[in-house]
CSV table of C-alpha atoms in Angstrom, one decimal:
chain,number,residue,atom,x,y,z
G,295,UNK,CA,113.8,131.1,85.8
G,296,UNK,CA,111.9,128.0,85.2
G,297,UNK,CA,112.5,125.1,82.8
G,298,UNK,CA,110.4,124.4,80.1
G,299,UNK,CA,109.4,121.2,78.1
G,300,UNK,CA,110.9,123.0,74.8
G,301,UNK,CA,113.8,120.2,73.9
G,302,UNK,CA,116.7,121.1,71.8
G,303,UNK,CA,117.4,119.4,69.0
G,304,UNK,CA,119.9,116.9,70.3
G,305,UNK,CA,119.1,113.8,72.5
G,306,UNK,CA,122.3,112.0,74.7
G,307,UNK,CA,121.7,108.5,76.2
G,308,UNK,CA,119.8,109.1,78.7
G,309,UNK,CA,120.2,113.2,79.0
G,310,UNK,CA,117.2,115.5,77.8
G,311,UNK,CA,118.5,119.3,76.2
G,312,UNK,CA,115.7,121.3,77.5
G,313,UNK,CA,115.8,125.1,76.3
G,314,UNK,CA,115.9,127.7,79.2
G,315,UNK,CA,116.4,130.4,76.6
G,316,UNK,CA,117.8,130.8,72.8
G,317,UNK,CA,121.1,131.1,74.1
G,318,UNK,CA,121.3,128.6,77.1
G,319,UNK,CA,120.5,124.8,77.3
G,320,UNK,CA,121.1,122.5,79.7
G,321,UNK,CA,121.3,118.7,79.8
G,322,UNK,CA,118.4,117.4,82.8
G,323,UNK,CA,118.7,113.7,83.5
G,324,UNK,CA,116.1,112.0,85.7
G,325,UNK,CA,117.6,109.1,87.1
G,326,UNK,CA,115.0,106.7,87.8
G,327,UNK,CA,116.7,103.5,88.2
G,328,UNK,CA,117.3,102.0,92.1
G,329,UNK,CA,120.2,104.4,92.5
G,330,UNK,CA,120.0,107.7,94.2
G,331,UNK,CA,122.6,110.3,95.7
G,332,UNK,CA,124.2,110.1,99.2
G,333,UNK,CA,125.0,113.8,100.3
G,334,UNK,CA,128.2,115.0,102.2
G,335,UNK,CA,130.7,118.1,102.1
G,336,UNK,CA,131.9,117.6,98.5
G,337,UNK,CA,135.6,116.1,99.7
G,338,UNK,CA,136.0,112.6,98.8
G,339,UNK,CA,139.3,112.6,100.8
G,340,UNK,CA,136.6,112.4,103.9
G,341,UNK,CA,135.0,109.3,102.4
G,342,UNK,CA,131.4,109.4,102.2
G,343,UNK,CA,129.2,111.0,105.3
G,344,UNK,CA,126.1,108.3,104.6
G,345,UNK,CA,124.3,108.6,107.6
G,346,UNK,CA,121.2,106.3,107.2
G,347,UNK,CA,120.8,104.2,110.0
G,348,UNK,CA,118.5,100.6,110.7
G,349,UNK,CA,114.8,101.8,110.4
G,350,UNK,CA,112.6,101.9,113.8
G,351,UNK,CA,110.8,99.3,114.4
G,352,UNK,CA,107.4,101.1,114.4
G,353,UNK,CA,108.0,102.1,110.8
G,354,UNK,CA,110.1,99.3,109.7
G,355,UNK,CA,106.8,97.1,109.9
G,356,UNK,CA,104.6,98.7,107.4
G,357,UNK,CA,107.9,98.9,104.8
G,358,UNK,CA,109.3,96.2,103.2
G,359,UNK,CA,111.2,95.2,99.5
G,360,UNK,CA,110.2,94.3,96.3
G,361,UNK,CA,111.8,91.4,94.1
G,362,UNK,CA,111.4,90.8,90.7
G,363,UNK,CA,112.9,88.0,88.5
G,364,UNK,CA,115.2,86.9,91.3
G,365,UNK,CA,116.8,90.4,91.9
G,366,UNK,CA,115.8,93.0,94.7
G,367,UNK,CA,114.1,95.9,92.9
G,368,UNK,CA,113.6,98.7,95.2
G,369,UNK,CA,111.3,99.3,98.3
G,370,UNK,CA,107.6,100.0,99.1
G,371,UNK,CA,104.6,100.3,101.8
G,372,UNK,CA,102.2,98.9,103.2
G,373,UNK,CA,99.6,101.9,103.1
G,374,UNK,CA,96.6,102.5,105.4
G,375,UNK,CA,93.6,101.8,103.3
G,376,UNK,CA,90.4,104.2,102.4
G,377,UNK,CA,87.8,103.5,105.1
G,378,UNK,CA,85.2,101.6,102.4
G,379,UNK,CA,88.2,99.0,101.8
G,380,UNK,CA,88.8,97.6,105.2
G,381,UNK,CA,86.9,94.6,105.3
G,382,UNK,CA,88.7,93.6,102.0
G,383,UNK,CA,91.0,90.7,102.4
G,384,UNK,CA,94.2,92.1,101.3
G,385,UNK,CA,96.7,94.7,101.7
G,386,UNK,CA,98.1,97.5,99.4
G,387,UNK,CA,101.3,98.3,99.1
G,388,UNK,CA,103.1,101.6,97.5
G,389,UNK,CA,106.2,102.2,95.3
G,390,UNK,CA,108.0,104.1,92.7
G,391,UNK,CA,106.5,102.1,89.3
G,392,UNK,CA,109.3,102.0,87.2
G,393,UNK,CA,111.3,99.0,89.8
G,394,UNK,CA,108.5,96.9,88.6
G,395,UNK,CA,109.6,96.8,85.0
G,396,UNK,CA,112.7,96.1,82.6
G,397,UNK,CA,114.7,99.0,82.1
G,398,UNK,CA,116.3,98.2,78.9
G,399,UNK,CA,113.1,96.6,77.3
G,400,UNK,CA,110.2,98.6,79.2
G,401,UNK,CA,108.6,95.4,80.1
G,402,UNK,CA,106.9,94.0,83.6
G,403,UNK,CA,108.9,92.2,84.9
G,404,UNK,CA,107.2,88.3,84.8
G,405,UNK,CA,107.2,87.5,88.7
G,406,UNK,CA,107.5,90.0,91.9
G,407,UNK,CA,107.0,89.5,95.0
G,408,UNK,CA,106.6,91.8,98.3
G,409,UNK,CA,109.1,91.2,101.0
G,410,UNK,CA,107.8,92.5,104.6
G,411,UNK,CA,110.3,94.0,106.4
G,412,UNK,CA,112.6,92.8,103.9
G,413,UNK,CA,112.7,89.1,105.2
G,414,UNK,CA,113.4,87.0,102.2
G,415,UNK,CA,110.9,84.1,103.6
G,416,UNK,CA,107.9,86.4,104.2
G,417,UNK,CA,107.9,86.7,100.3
G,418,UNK,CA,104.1,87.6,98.7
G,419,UNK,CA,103.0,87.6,95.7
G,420,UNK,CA,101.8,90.6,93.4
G,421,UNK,CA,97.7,90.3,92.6
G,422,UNK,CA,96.6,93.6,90.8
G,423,UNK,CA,98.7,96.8,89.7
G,424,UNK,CA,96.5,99.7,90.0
G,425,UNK,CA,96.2,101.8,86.3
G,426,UNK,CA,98.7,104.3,86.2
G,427,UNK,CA,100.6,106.7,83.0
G,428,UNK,CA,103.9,105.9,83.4
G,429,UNK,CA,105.7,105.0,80.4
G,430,UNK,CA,109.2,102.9,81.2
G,431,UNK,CA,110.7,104.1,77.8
G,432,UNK,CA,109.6,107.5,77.5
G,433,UNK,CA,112.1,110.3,76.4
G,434,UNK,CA,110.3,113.1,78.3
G,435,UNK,CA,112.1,112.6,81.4
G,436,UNK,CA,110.1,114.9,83.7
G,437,UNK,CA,106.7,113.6,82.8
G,438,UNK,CA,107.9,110.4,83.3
G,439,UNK,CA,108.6,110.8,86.8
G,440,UNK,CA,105.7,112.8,87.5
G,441,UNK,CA,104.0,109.5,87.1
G,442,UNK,CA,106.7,107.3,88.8
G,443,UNK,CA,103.9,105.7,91.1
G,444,UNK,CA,101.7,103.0,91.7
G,445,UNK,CA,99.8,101.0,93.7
G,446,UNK,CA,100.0,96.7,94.2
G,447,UNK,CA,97.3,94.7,95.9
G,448,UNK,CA,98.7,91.5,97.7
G,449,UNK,CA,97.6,88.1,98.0
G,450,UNK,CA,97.5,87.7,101.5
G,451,UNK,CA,96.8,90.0,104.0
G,452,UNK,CA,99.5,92.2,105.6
G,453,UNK,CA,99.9,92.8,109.3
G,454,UNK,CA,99.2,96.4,111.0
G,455,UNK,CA,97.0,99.1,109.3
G,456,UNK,CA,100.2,100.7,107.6
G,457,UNK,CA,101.4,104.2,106.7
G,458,UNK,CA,98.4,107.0,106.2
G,459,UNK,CA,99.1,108.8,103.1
G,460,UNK,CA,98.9,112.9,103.4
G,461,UNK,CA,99.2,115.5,101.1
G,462,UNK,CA,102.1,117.3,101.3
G,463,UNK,CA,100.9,120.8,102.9
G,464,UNK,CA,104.3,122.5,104.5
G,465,UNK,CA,107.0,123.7,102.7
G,466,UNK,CA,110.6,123.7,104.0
G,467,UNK,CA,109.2,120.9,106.3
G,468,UNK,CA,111.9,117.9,107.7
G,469,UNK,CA,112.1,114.8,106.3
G,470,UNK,CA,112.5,110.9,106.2
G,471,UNK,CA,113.2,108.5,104.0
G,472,UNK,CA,112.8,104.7,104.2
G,473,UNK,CA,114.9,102.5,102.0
G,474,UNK,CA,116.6,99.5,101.8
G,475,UNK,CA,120.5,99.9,101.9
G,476,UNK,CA,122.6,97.7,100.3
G,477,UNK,CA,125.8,99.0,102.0
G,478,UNK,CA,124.1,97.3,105.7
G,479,UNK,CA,121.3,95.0,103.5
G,480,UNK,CA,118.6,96.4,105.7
G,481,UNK,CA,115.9,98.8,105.6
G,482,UNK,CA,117.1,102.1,107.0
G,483,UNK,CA,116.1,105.7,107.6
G,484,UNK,CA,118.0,108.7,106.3
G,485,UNK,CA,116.7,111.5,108.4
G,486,UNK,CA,117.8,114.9,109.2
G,487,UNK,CA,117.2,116.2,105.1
G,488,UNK,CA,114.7,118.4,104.1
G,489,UNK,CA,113.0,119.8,101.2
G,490,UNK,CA,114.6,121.6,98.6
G,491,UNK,CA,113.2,124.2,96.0
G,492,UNK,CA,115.1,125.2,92.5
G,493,UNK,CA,115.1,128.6,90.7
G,494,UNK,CA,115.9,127.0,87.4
G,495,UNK,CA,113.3,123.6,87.6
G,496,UNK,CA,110.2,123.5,89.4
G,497,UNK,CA,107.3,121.1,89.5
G,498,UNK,CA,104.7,120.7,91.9
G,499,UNK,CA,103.9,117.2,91.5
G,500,UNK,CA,107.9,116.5,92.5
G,501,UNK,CA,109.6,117.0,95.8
G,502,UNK,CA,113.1,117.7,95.8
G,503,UNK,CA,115.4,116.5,98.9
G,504,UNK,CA,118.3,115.7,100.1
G,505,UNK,CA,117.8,112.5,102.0
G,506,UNK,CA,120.6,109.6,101.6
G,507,UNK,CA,119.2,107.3,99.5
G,508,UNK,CA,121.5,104.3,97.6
G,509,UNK,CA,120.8,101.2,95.4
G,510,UNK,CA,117.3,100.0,96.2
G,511,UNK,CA,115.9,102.7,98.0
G,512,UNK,CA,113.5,103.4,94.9
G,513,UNK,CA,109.9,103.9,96.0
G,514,UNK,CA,110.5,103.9,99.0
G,515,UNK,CA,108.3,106.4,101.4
G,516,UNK,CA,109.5,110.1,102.4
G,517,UNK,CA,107.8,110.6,105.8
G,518,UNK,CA,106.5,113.7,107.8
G,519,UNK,CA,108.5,112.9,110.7
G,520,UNK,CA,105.5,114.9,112.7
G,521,UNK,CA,102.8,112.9,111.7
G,522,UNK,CA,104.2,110.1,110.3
G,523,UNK,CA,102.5,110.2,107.0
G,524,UNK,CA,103.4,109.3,103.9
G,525,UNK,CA,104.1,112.5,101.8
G,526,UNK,CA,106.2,111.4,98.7
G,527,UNK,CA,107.6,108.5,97.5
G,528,UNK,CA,111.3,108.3,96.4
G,529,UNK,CA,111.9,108.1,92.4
G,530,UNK,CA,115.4,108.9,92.0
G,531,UNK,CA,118.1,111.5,91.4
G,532,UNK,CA,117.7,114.7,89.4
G,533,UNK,CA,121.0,115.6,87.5
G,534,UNK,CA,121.3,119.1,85.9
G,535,UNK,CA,124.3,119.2,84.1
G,536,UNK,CA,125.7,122.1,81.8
G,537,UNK,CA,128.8,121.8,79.3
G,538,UNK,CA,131.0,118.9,80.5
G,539,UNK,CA,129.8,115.5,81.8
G,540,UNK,CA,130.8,114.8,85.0
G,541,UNK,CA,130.8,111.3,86.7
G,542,UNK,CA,128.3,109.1,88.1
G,543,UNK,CA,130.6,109.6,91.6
G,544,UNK,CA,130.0,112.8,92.3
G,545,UNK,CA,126.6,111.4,93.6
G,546,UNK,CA,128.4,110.1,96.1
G,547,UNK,CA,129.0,112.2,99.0
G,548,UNK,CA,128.1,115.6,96.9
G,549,UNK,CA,127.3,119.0,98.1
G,550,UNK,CA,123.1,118.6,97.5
G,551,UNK,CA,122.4,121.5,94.9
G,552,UNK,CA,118.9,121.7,93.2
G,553,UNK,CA,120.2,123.9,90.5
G,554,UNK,CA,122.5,120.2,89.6
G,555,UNK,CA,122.3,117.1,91.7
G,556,UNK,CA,119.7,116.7,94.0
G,557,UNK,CA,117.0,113.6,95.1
G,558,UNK,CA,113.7,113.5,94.1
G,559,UNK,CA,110.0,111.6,94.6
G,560,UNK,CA,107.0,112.1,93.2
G,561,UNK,CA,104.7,114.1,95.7
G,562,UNK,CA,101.3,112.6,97.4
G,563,UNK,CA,98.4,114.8,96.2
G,564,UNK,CA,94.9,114.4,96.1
G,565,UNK,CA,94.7,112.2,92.8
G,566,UNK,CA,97.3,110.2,94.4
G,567,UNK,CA,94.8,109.6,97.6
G,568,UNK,CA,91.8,109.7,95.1
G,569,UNK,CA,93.7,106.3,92.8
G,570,UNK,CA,94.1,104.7,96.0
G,571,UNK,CA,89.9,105.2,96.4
G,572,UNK,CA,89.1,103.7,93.4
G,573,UNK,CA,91.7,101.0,93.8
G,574,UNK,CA,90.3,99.4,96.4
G,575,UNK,CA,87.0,99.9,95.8
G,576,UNK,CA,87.3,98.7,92.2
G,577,UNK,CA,90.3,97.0,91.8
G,578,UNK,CA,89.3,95.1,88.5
G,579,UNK,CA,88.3,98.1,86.6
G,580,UNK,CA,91.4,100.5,88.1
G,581,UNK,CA,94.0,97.9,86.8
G,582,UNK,CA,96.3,97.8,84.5
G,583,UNK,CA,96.1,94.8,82.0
């Protein structure tokens, strides 16, 4: 059985009541700041299992950090661009949209800047930010991350050709994910997770895993550890909650359950690889003013 966008009447914080049925509704929270689940065995008397580890070096050089008003925001990556872009003089980057704003206003933030490889003194600044539909403050939780995603054209030129994006094509595929981690203050990979599918939410435009991701890891790339490519960018955590509220911890070192708590990103697609076209080919008329 499948959510649907019917709400109930009540709204909580930052909880959306969607109806499954007349007699059933359960509280769906889409976390979406820089804060994401790591997954264990469920026993916190173990401690927590996070198993992300410093990021290769191959990839580790097309992914980097994004600060905003003096305060790491989350992660993005340098992406390969479109063949009718590569004499241009700058480089585009990748990442979840909403690191770029105020949460508690909905506002850009006033000054960001792309770390490469996260080294604070390779800091560039932010030219364009491709047009996109996401909406900071919006109630409706799942459209909102649907649109979690954005591109950012650079001021100076990036080394390397970056990360291809690809449609996602496979399902049940392995996966990576490349994030920065505030327990080790680097960029690491959480490998060994996969995709995960839900009987009671589904949307094709989202790709549920259970990758260790922390603090800052927002927008950072999931990767087709086959090919390499760029398949979904990390948004957040996905809380399905029924009756009680349970606490923020439980994200920590969890059981990964897509009927409850599970990590999500917002999938690459063919308008996804289409916006990055029209990007770069017209970057003052595909920006957002």
């Amino acid at each position: 059985m499948m959510l649907t966008s019917k709400r109930c009447v009540r709204h909580e914080g930052g909880f959306i009541r969607l109806r499954l049925n007349s007699a059933i509704c359960l509280a769906l929270m889409f976390n979406i700041s820089a804060f994401g689940a790591i997954f264990g065995d469920g026993d916190a008397q173990n401690g927590i299992e996070d198993q992300r580890q410093l990021a290769p070096r191959k990839i580790l050089q097309s992914v980097g950090t994004i600060y905003c008003d003096g305060a790491l925001r989350g992660t993005a990556t340098h992406v390969s661009m479109p063949s009718i872009a590569q004499s241009n003089a700058t480089s585009i980057i990748l990442t979840a949209a909403h690191v770029i704003y105020r949460k508690n206003t909905g506002i850009l933030f006033e000054t960001c800047v792309y770390r490469p490889q996260g080294r604070r003194l390779g800091s560039i600044d932010f030219v364009k930010i491709s047009a996109h539909n996401f909406e900071p403050q919006s109630n409706d939780k799942i459209q909102q991350a649907t649109q979690d995603i954005v591109f950012i054209a650079l001021k100076k030129k990036l080394r390397g050709s970056g990360l291809i994006l690809q449609a996602k094509e496979d399902a049940d595929n392995e996966l990576q994910l490349i994030g920065y981690n505030q327990t080790q203050d680097n960029i690491s990979v959480s490998d060994d997770c996969r995709e995960f599918f839900s009987e009671k939410f589904a949307n094709n435009l989202l790709l549920l895993h259970n990758c260790d991701a922390g603090r800052g890891a927002s927008g950072g790339p999931i990767l087709d550890p086959t090919s390499g490519s760029v398949i979904a960018v990390h948004g957040g955590t996905l809380v399905i909650r029924s009756g009680n509220n349970q606490p923020l911890n439980i994200m920590q070192g969890a059981i990964p359950d897509p009927e409850a708590l599970i990590n999500q990103g917002r999938n690459i697609d063919s308008d996804i690889i289409a916006r990055l076209k029209r990007f770069t080919a017209y970057p003052a008329k595909n920006s957002q003013h």
